Amino acid sequence: MVDKAKWRRGAGLAATVMLGAAALAACGGGDSGDDGPLKMVVWGGDLDKETYQARIDLFEAENPDTKIELQLIPSDQYAQKVQTMIAGGDGPDIMQVAENVNSYSSKSQLLPLDEYIESAGLNMDERFGPAGELYTYEDQTYAIPDRSGAMILYYNKDLFDAAGVEYPTAAWTQEDAQAAMEKLTIPGEQWGFSGAGWWAQWWSFAYQNGGQIIDDSGKPTVNSPEVVQALQWANDLQYKYHYAPTAAEYADMGPDMGGDPAFAAGTVAMNATGFWGIGGLLESDINWGIAPLWGGQEQAVSAFGSGLSITRDSDNPEKAFEAIDFLTDTEAQTVIIDKAQDVPANIAVQQSDAFLKPAWAPEGLNMAAFGESSEFIFRAPFIPEWEEMQAAFNDNLGTFWNEGGDAQTELDKIQTQLESTIE
C-alpha cells in the first residue's frame, strides 16, 4: 500500500486515549480473553474470509486461552458499518484499515500502539521496511501493516510477441509505454492498455511527473501542471489516441466489464492493477507476465495494503495486540501468499521462496516485480479528509471519464473544493 505524510494536530487527546488504555490494563480489563472472544472485522470476499480464518486458527492453536471471532463485511459497506459500530460503543477489538486510517485516528477512534510495540519488542523497520511508517498520525502509530503490494503491470506475452514489442521493464518511460500501446492496438478489436481512470493509476502518473496531490505542507495541489498533464494523458489514451477502451466500448463488451476482466479475456494487452489481478488470471487461457509499472521524469507507483488496528472500544487491547503481532509475523503472513490472497507486508516473507516461487504461480512468473516496485512507491496523502477528497474527485470526474474532457478545467474545480475541505 503506499504511505502518508505526517499531519499536524494536537496529540493531547490521543495521549489521553493511551492513558485510558493503560488504566484499563492496570485494573485487569485486558489481561485475558475470559470475558469472551476478541472481535475482528475485515472486508472482502470468500478468499479473504478463508485466509484470515486460517491465520486466526494458527494463533488460537498457540494461544488456546484466546479466541477470535472473525466478521467479514463487504468492501462497499465496510466504512459505514464500522463507523456505526464505533459510534455505538461497540467497535471491534481488531479492525482492518487502509488509506482512510486517519479518518479514524484523527477522531481518537483507534488506540495509539507505540507502547504496545515497545513492550512487545517489535522492530517495525525490520519486519515491514518503509511500510512500517504508513499508519501513523501525529507521530503515533495506529495500525500494524498486514498486507502491502505495489501496483504492477500485467502484460499479454502472446500479443506482445505478435506485435514485435519487447516485454515491459521498470526502465520503460511513459513515452515507451505509449509507443507500445500504439503497436499493440488493433482498432475496434484489441487495445494496447486497459486505461487509467482509477485514482491509484493516474495519481501514479502525476507523481512520476514530480507532482503531488497534497503537498508537503498539507495543501492540495491537484491543479498543478504536473497533475493536470497526468490526468489529461490518462484520458487521452482513451479518447484521443484510442489505445485504451472508452467507457462506452467497455459497456459494449458486456456488463461489469473493466480492465481486469478485459485483460483476462485477451482484449487488452496491458493492465495496471494490484496483486488481486492474479486470481482471475490463474483460470485464464492467456499467456501473461508481470513487471513493474513504467516511470516518467522519475519512477513512482501507488501501492495497496491494509493494517490491523485496535479500536477504542476494545476491552482487551493487550490481547488484541498479541494477536496482531502474531498475525503479522512470519508464520501467519506466509498463509497470505500460500492462498494467493495478496502481498504480505512482512519483508522476510516477501523475500522468501514461498513468495517468489509460490506453488500456484505459472512457471517463470516474475514475482520479484513487487519487491522491485517497492523501491519507488510514492507517499500517498493519508489525510484525515481522505474520504472527502476521494468524493471530490469522483463527483467531478464522472463525465470526464465517460466522454472525455479538459483536465485543467476539472482539476481547477476540484482544487477549489479541496481548499474549502482540507484543514
XYZ file of C-alpha atoms in Angstrom:
423
model
C 0.000 0.000 0.000
C 1.768 3.364 -0.082
C 2.471 5.968 2.573
C 1.402 9.058 4.270
C 2.984 12.287 5.276
C 2.746 13.258 8.929
C -0.133 15.577 9.568
C -0.455 18.022 12.377
C -2.932 18.322 15.175
C -2.565 18.296 18.966
C -1.549 14.935 20.378
C -3.189 15.527 23.730
C -6.409 13.665 23.006
C -4.563 10.688 21.585
C -2.365 10.612 24.663
C -5.470 10.668 26.846
C -6.774 7.628 24.989
C -3.492 5.853 25.607
C -3.619 6.628 29.307
C -7.152 5.276 29.366
C -5.935 2.050 27.780
C -3.174 1.782 30.357
C -5.659 2.331 33.167
C -7.868 -0.400 31.762
C -4.932 -2.780 31.710
C -3.974 -1.867 35.263
C -7.391 -2.846 36.587
C -7.267 -6.153 34.760
C -9.694 -5.359 31.927
C -7.440 -6.658 29.177
C -5.365 -9.382 30.767
C -7.227 -12.374 29.421
C -9.769 -13.479 26.922
C -12.010 -14.937 29.640
C -14.678 -12.279 29.110
C -15.316 -13.509 25.592
C -13.605 -13.721 22.218
C -11.827 -10.839 20.592
C -13.890 -9.350 17.795
C -12.053 -8.799 14.494
C -13.580 -7.143 11.422
C -12.143 -7.186 7.903
C -13.507 -6.527 4.430
C -13.555 -8.721 1.328
C -14.986 -11.911 -0.069
C -14.708 -15.661 0.362
C -10.954 -15.851 -0.218
C -10.341 -13.149 2.372
C -12.529 -14.913 4.913
C -10.768 -18.206 4.306
C -7.302 -16.681 4.557
C -7.920 -14.629 7.691
C -9.564 -17.589 9.391
C -6.613 -19.845 8.584
C -4.278 -17.304 10.186
C -6.554 -16.951 13.206
C -6.551 -20.740 13.567
C -2.756 -20.666 13.805
C -2.916 -18.016 16.510
C -5.529 -19.874 18.529
C -3.527 -23.105 18.305
C -0.611 -21.359 20.023
C -2.837 -19.307 22.340
C -5.680 -21.636 23.364
C -6.938 -19.228 26.039
C -7.683 -16.512 23.461
C -10.362 -16.822 20.825
C -11.003 -14.503 17.902
C -14.414 -14.079 16.326
C -13.994 -13.021 12.690
C -16.583 -10.829 10.962
C -16.249 -10.154 7.242
C -18.007 -7.110 5.766
C -18.344 -6.461 2.007
C -15.878 -3.790 0.898
C -18.520 -1.318 -0.283
C -20.261 -1.423 3.112
C -17.213 -1.552 5.349
C -16.562 2.103 6.201
C -20.180 2.855 7.041
C -20.661 -0.257 9.168
C -17.506 0.087 11.240
C -18.213 3.780 11.858
C -21.686 2.814 13.068
C -20.205 0.153 15.361
C -17.691 2.569 16.880
C -20.228 5.398 17.240
C -22.455 2.985 19.170
C -19.639 1.985 21.522
C -19.489 -1.483 20.006
C -16.334 -1.241 17.954
C -14.337 -4.423 17.365
C -11.121 -5.245 19.177
C -9.184 -5.610 15.916
C -10.129 -3.662 12.802
C -8.654 -3.719 9.305
C -7.817 -0.239 7.985
C -6.269 1.151 4.798
C -5.943 4.555 3.100
C -8.660 6.122 5.236
C -6.991 5.132 8.537
C -6.641 8.733 9.664
C -10.338 9.387 9.320
C -10.480 7.135 12.408
C -7.262 8.033 14.215
C -7.920 11.778 13.919
C -11.179 11.210 15.832
C -9.456 9.109 18.531
C -11.436 6.073 17.434
C -8.281 3.943 17.365
C -5.745 3.349 20.120
C -2.162 4.501 19.536
C 0.012 1.390 19.527
C 3.503 2.703 20.247
C 3.641 1.499 23.865
C 2.414 -1.947 22.829
C 5.029 -2.044 20.065
C 7.788 -1.133 22.506
C 6.581 -3.584 25.129
C 6.477 -6.424 22.595
C 9.940 -5.575 21.266
C 8.532 -5.330 17.752
C 11.065 -3.823 15.333
C 8.820 -2.161 12.757
C 11.622 -1.319 10.312
C 12.993 -4.844 10.401
C 9.633 -6.530 9.946
C 7.992 -4.163 7.466
C 10.590 -1.830 5.943
C 9.127 1.514 4.731
C 5.593 0.184 5.209
C 6.187 0.339 8.961
C 5.553 4.090 8.871
C 2.361 4.003 6.842
C -0.251 4.087 9.559
C 0.983 6.995 11.649
C -0.791 10.160 12.689
C 0.821 12.994 14.636
C 3.916 10.860 15.243
C 1.986 7.928 16.716
C 1.311 4.539 15.160
C -2.311 3.445 14.810
C -2.059 0.202 12.839
C 0.433 -2.555 12.104
C 0.997 -3.324 8.393
C -0.619 -6.572 7.318
C -0.882 -6.569 3.519
C 1.190 -4.378 1.219
C 1.872 -4.530 -2.500
C 2.618 -2.054 -5.254
C 0.525 -1.674 -8.363
C 2.219 -3.613 -11.150
C 1.852 -4.018 -14.898
C 0.289 -7.186 -16.282
C 1.060 -7.902 -19.929
C -0.071 -10.438 -22.519
C 3.065 -12.156 -23.836
C 1.412 -13.530 -26.973
C 0.075 -10.116 -28.010
C 3.482 -8.552 -27.394
C 5.177 -11.254 -29.456
C 2.706 -10.857 -32.322
C 3.269 -7.092 -32.398
C 7.041 -7.417 -32.126
C 7.159 -5.406 -28.883
C 9.729 -6.114 -26.178
C 8.291 -7.052 -22.802
C 7.978 -4.143 -20.330
C 10.527 -3.411 -17.616
C 10.939 -0.813 -14.870
C 13.189 1.114 -17.285
C 10.223 1.978 -19.511
C 9.145 5.635 -19.672
C 5.662 6.988 -20.300
C 6.782 7.539 -23.903
C 7.897 3.911 -24.184
C 4.554 2.764 -22.819
C 2.567 4.888 -25.276
C 4.662 3.689 -28.217
C 3.992 0.086 -27.177
C 0.267 0.779 -26.777
C 0.141 2.100 -30.338
C 1.737 -1.052 -31.758
C -0.467 -3.291 -29.626
C -3.751 -1.649 -30.666
C -5.949 -3.064 -33.439
C -8.823 -0.555 -33.859
C -12.157 -1.930 -32.736
C -10.662 -5.299 -31.849
C -7.723 -5.016 -29.460
C -6.384 -2.266 -27.222
C -2.844 -1.689 -26.025
C -3.823 -0.676 -22.496
C -6.798 -1.093 -20.192
C -6.907 2.556 -19.116
C -6.113 4.581 -16.000
C -9.348 6.059 -14.710
C -8.825 4.906 -11.128
C -7.069 7.320 -8.761
C -4.309 4.825 -7.955
C -3.432 4.621 -11.647
C -3.414 8.224 -12.782
C -2.049 9.522 -9.475
C 0.979 7.338 -10.206
C 1.474 9.267 -13.452
C 1.181 12.553 -11.535
C 3.888 11.559 -9.080
C 6.014 10.297 -11.977
C 5.801 13.879 -13.287
C 7.053 15.201 -9.952
C 3.574 16.315 -8.901
C 1.686 15.826 -5.651
C -1.983 15.602 -4.791
C -1.324 17.155 -1.387
C 1.981 18.970 -0.927
C 4.387 18.599 1.980
C 2.721 21.446 3.868
C -0.669 19.717 3.688
C -2.165 21.897 0.967
C -3.985 20.489 -2.103
C -2.099 20.917 -5.390
C -4.330 18.979 -7.762
C -4.412 21.676 -10.466
C -0.641 21.924 -10.756
C 0.816 21.418 -14.263
C 2.284 18.038 -13.290
C -1.049 16.659 -12.091
C -3.013 18.191 -14.972
C -0.681 16.602 -17.536
C -1.025 13.198 -15.883
C -4.817 13.279 -15.822
C -5.032 14.579 -19.397
C -2.658 11.879 -20.643
C -4.667 9.149 -18.929
C -7.840 10.475 -20.570
C -6.219 10.992 -23.964
C -5.156 7.345 -24.072
C -8.875 6.591 -24.365
C -10.462 9.498 -26.185
C -7.655 10.979 -28.295
C -5.390 8.059 -29.173
C -7.889 5.195 -28.662
C -5.187 2.970 -27.185
C -7.491 2.100 -24.262
C -11.231 1.326 -24.349
C -13.621 4.179 -23.624
C -16.422 3.757 -21.122
C -18.833 3.086 -23.991
C -16.529 0.470 -25.508
C -16.234 -1.295 -22.178
C -20.023 -1.257 -21.888
C -20.281 -2.858 -25.316
C -18.058 -5.725 -24.131
C -20.601 -6.758 -21.513
C -21.862 -5.955 -18.009
C -19.344 -5.172 -15.273
C -16.522 -5.123 -17.804
C -13.318 -3.314 -16.881
C -9.564 -3.608 -17.045
C -9.092 -6.834 -15.102
C -11.667 -8.987 -16.960
C -10.781 -7.412 -20.321
C -7.129 -8.312 -19.802
C -8.025 -11.849 -18.727
C -10.104 -12.173 -21.909
C -7.164 -11.124 -24.086
C -8.895 -7.935 -25.251
C -6.277 -5.536 -23.836
C -2.531 -6.105 -23.905
C -1.534 -4.323 -20.682
C -3.308 -3.724 -17.381
C -2.051 -1.775 -14.364
C -3.570 -3.132 -11.173
C -2.780 -4.816 -7.875
C -1.961 -8.335 -6.769
C -5.632 -9.323 -6.831
C -5.489 -9.469 -10.622
C -3.583 -12.726 -10.318
C -6.566 -14.673 -9.002
C -8.606 -14.354 -12.197
C -5.602 -14.981 -14.399
C -4.861 -18.347 -12.830
C -8.064 -19.545 -14.504
C -7.367 -17.719 -17.769
C -6.049 -19.181 -21.022
C -3.840 -16.209 -21.882
C -0.047 -16.255 -21.644
C 0.700 -13.459 -19.181
C 3.529 -11.946 -17.205
C 4.063 -9.126 -14.699
C 6.550 -6.273 -14.463
C 6.960 -3.019 -12.520
C 4.985 -0.084 -13.899
C 6.827 2.323 -16.199
C 8.092 5.692 -14.977
C 8.068 9.316 -16.107
C 10.521 12.030 -15.106
C 11.007 9.757 -12.104
C 9.749 6.367 -11.015
C 6.647 6.402 -8.862
C 3.823 3.960 -8.302
C 0.936 3.608 -5.891
C 0.661 0.708 -3.516
C -2.195 -1.034 -1.798
C -2.307 -2.538 1.595
C -4.017 -2.655 4.902
C -3.109 -2.647 8.553
C -4.582 -4.062 11.726
C -5.663 -1.590 14.388
C -7.290 -1.660 17.822
C -10.409 0.429 18.373
C -11.047 2.492 21.473
C -13.879 0.104 22.412
C -11.620 -2.898 22.942
C -11.857 -4.438 26.409
C -8.725 -6.488 25.722
C -6.184 -4.233 23.967
C -3.189 -6.228 25.235
C -4.605 -9.480 23.918
C -5.640 -7.749 20.707
C -2.082 -6.548 20.169
C -0.689 -10.012 20.903
C -2.954 -11.312 18.139
C -1.898 -8.559 15.722
C 1.771 -9.221 16.489
C 1.269 -12.905 15.675
C -0.827 -12.282 12.558
C 1.881 -10.052 11.080
C 4.782 -12.353 11.918
C 6.305 -14.854 9.516
C 4.177 -17.971 10.042
C 0.792 -16.287 9.740
C 1.919 -13.973 6.926
C 3.053 -16.929 4.822
C -0.580 -18.080 4.684
C -1.429 -14.913 2.713
C 0.760 -15.939 -0.187
C 0.034 -19.670 0.142
C -3.607 -18.863 -0.613
C -2.751 -16.283 -3.316
C -4.685 -13.606 -1.446
C -2.284 -10.650 -1.513
C 1.245 -9.424 -0.883
C 2.229 -9.941 2.775
C 3.566 -6.824 4.494
C 6.250 -8.856 6.253
C 9.553 -8.243 4.434
C 11.016 -11.644 5.299
C 8.005 -13.348 3.724
C 8.208 -11.126 0.629
C 11.820 -12.208 0.167
C 11.162 -15.909 0.779
C 10.786 -18.685 -1.788
C 7.200 -19.037 -0.578
C 6.528 -15.638 -2.161
C 8.997 -15.614 -5.047
C 8.174 -19.148 -6.185
C 4.642 -19.967 -4.984
C 3.240 -23.331 -5.988
C 0.253 -21.752 -7.753
C 2.278 -19.401 -10.000
C 2.877 -20.088 -13.701
C 6.470 -21.078 -14.413
C 8.760 -18.073 -14.628
C 6.304 -15.529 -13.202
C 8.361 -12.548 -12.060
C 7.080 -12.209 -8.502
C 10.153 -10.092 -7.749
C 8.319 -7.284 -9.588
C 6.556 -6.472 -6.325
C 9.804 -6.088 -4.405
C 11.390 -4.090 -7.220
C 8.366 -1.791 -7.297
C 8.565 -1.176 -3.552
C 11.673 0.907 -4.151
C 9.660 3.669 -5.849
C 6.285 3.664 -4.124
C 5.150 7.259 -3.716
C 3.904 8.694 -0.450
C 0.149 8.922 -0.861
C -1.682 11.549 1.236
C -3.338 9.585 4.036
C -5.025 12.717 5.363
C -7.973 12.629 7.787
C -10.152 14.012 4.975
C -9.330 11.071 2.680
C -12.979 10.155 2.098
C -13.955 13.757 1.322
C -11.008 14.070 -1.043
C -11.965 10.934 -2.940
C -15.568 12.121 -3.158
C -14.390 15.393 -4.717
C -12.574 13.509 -7.473
C -15.395 11.037 -8.055
C -18.132 13.663 -8.108
C -16.337 15.902 -10.591
C -14.714 13.440 -12.984
C -17.678 11.270 -13.960
C -18.383 12.968 -17.301
C -14.660 13.404 -17.921
C -14.088 9.645 -17.780
C -17.293 8.778 -19.623
C -16.953 11.227 -22.501
C -13.500 12.838 -22.385
C -12.739 16.440 -21.496
C -10.260 19.048 -20.321
C -8.235 18.070 -17.260
C -7.334 21.643 -16.310
C -10.982 22.667 -16.127
C -11.957 19.722 -13.961
C -8.973 19.926 -11.632
C -9.465 23.655 -11.092
C -12.938 22.859 -9.759
C -11.608 20.068 -7.561
C -8.815 22.302 -6.246
C -11.347 24.909 -5.112
C -13.445 22.240 -3.422
C -10.469 20.709 -1.615
C -9.220 24.093 -0.422
C -12.506 24.510 1.439
C -12.445 20.945 2.789
C -8.908 20.209 3.917
C -7.627 21.895 7.061
